[in-house]
């Protein structure tokens, strides 16, 4: 639905409309900044998960190699088996966490970001149109 700035009859109405639009624009710009911050934080989290997953995988491989040694004492074998259980659990947990990214949540975040961008563009255009209307009206 298109707006008609000609419905604004005088400069005072233009100033009121412009102030309201600018306040709404501030809200959307703040929301846009919050999304950008969240994306940066999620990027750091994803990198951290990937690093921790690589470390857990290396630990599982190391412990598996140790358990394959024929000269291992019963005490060391039990200790390595317990450590391997923990390492496999951590690895599985990190794999599940990294597999959980994307999907519906990522899609909805993209829609939200596009909505904010469209709203900022619309409000910016409306503010410019109101300002032009204000300038065209007699003082």
Tab-separated table of C-alpha atoms in Angstrom:
chain	number	residue	atom	x	y	z
A	1	UNK	CA	0.000	0.000	0.000
A	2	UNK	CA	1.466	3.322	-1.070
A	3	UNK	CA	1.348	6.348	1.156
A	4	UNK	CA	0.250	9.791	0.004
A	5	UNK	CA	2.227	12.663	1.535
A	6	UNK	CA	-0.329	15.077	0.090
A	7	UNK	CA	-2.606	14.151	2.994
A	8	UNK	CA	-0.269	16.250	5.136
A	9	UNK	CA	-1.896	19.685	4.954
A	10	UNK	CA	0.651	21.899	6.704
A	11	UNK	CA	4.221	22.056	7.954
A	12	UNK	CA	3.241	21.155	11.523
A	13	UNK	CA	1.666	17.897	10.325
A	14	UNK	CA	4.805	17.195	8.311
A	15	UNK	CA	7.001	17.748	11.365
A	16	UNK	CA	4.784	15.473	13.493
A	17	UNK	CA	4.787	12.737	10.848
A	18	UNK	CA	8.536	13.057	10.315
A	19	UNK	CA	9.272	12.827	14.054
A	20	UNK	CA	7.112	9.707	14.341
A	21	UNK	CA	8.743	8.085	11.311
A	22	UNK	CA	12.229	8.897	12.597
A	23	UNK	CA	11.407	7.321	15.974
A	24	UNK	CA	10.173	4.181	14.232
A	25	UNK	CA	13.261	4.154	12.013
A	26	UNK	CA	15.473	4.346	15.112
A	27	UNK	CA	13.782	1.213	16.428
A	28	UNK	CA	14.396	-0.725	13.209
A	29	UNK	CA	17.991	0.479	12.949
A	30	UNK	CA	18.563	-0.636	16.545
A	31	UNK	CA	17.056	-4.026	15.701
A	32	UNK	CA	19.322	-4.243	12.654
A	33	UNK	CA	22.380	-3.524	14.806
A	34	UNK	CA	21.291	-6.171	17.309
A	35	UNK	CA	20.976	-8.740	14.510
A	36	UNK	CA	24.442	-7.842	13.232
A	37	UNK	CA	25.840	-8.295	16.739
A	38	UNK	CA	24.078	-11.636	17.097
A	39	UNK	CA	25.499	-12.818	13.758
A	40	UNK	CA	29.021	-11.872	14.858
A	41	UNK	CA	28.520	-13.704	18.166
A	42	UNK	CA	27.116	-16.785	16.419
A	43	UNK	CA	30.087	-16.753	14.050
A	44	UNK	CA	32.450	-16.832	17.007
A	45	UNK	CA	30.390	-19.604	18.625
A	46	UNK	CA	30.420	-21.701	15.429
A	47	UNK	CA	34.199	-21.302	15.167
A	48	UNK	CA	34.554	-22.305	18.798
A	49	UNK	CA	32.361	-25.388	18.316
A	50	UNK	CA	34.369	-26.402	15.241
A	51	UNK	CA	37.650	-26.043	17.149
A	52	UNK	CA	36.333	-27.979	20.133
A	53	UNK	CA	34.938	-30.690	17.848
A	54	UNK	CA	38.324	-31.090	16.161
A	55	UNK	CA	39.967	-31.363	19.578
A	56	UNK	CA	37.427	-33.965	20.749
A	57	UNK	CA	37.920	-35.965	17.546
A	58	UNK	CA	41.695	-35.903	18.054
A	59	UNK	CA	41.224	-37.063	21.640
A	60	UNK	CA	38.996	-39.960	20.528
A	61	UNK	CA	41.577	-40.990	17.922
A	62	UNK	CA	44.435	-40.785	20.433
A	63	UNK	CA	42.590	-42.858	23.035
A	64	UNK	CA	41.527	-45.418	20.427
A	65	UNK	CA	45.167	-45.766	19.356
A	66	UNK	CA	46.261	-46.190	22.970
A	67	UNK	CA	43.681	-48.907	23.557
A	68	UNK	CA	44.955	-50.762	20.480
A	69	UNK	CA	48.384	-51.178	22.075
A	70	UNK	CA	49.030	-54.810	23.108
A	71	UNK	CA	51.403	-53.898	25.958
A	72	UNK	CA	48.818	-51.866	27.912
A	73	UNK	CA	48.379	-52.685	31.603
A	74	UNK	CA	44.910	-53.426	32.936
A	75	UNK	CA	44.931	-50.189	34.940
A	76	UNK	CA	45.890	-48.078	31.905
A	77	UNK	CA	43.352	-49.903	29.740
A	78	UNK	CA	40.555	-49.114	32.213
A	79	UNK	CA	41.669	-45.458	32.469
A	80	UNK	CA	41.798	-45.064	28.673
A	81	UNK	CA	38.398	-46.749	28.270
A	82	UNK	CA	36.849	-44.328	30.776
A	83	UNK	CA	38.478	-41.368	29.051
A	84	UNK	CA	37.275	-42.655	25.681
A	85	UNK	CA	33.687	-42.810	26.933
A	86	UNK	CA	33.912	-39.168	27.991
A	87	UNK	CA	35.638	-38.088	24.771
A	88	UNK	CA	33.035	-39.864	22.615
A	89	UNK	CA	30.247	-38.205	24.584
A	90	UNK	CA	31.806	-34.750	24.146
A	91	UNK	CA	32.378	-35.391	20.452
A	92	UNK	CA	28.765	-36.519	19.916
A	93	UNK	CA	27.449	-33.520	21.839
A	94	UNK	CA	29.507	-31.117	19.716
A	95	UNK	CA	28.472	-32.885	16.505
A	96	UNK	CA	24.825	-32.510	17.480
A	97	UNK	CA	25.352	-28.858	18.270
A	98	UNK	CA	26.998	-28.122	14.924
A	99	UNK	CA	24.364	-30.164	13.054
A	100	UNK	CA	21.594	-28.171	14.749
A	101	UNK	CA	22.585	-24.918	13.072
A	102	UNK	CA	20.610	-23.909	10.011
A	103	UNK	CA	17.149	-25.206	9.230
A	104	UNK	CA	14.043	-23.324	10.240
A	105	UNK	CA	15.824	-21.030	12.696
A	106	UNK	CA	18.307	-19.860	10.054
A	107	UNK	CA	15.519	-19.384	7.506
A	108	UNK	CA	13.430	-17.321	9.926
A	109	UNK	CA	16.456	-15.207	10.855
A	110	UNK	CA	16.988	-14.455	7.151
A	111	UNK	CA	13.331	-13.476	6.774
A	112	UNK	CA	13.585	-11.228	9.828
A	113	UNK	CA	16.710	-9.540	8.464
A	114	UNK	CA	15.040	-8.965	5.082
A	115	UNK	CA	11.962	-7.562	6.804
A	116	UNK	CA	14.078	-5.104	8.782
A	117	UNK	CA	15.975	-4.022	5.655
A	118	UNK	CA	12.693	-3.429	3.801
A	119	UNK	CA	11.232	-1.508	6.734
A	120	UNK	CA	14.332	0.713	6.984
A	121	UNK	CA	14.164	1.431	3.242
A	122	UNK	CA	10.435	2.224	3.422
A	123	UNK	CA	10.801	4.525	6.431
A	124	UNK	CA	13.813	6.297	4.945
A	125	UNK	CA	11.860	6.942	1.729
A	126	UNK	CA	8.823	8.133	3.679
A	127	UNK	CA	10.933	10.540	5.728
A	128	UNK	CA	12.446	11.979	2.548
A	129	UNK	CA	8.967	12.346	1.010
A	130	UNK	CA	7.617	14.082	4.124
A	131	UNK	CA	10.607	16.430	4.152
A	132	UNK	CA	10.034	17.259	0.477
A	133	UNK	CA	6.328	17.897	1.210
A	134	UNK	CA	7.289	20.105	4.167
A	135	UNK	CA	9.665	22.123	2.023
A	136	UNK	CA	7.012	22.536	-0.694
A	137	UNK	CA	4.357	23.920	1.678
A	138	UNK	CA	4.165	27.637	2.404
A	139	UNK	CA	5.719	28.800	5.656
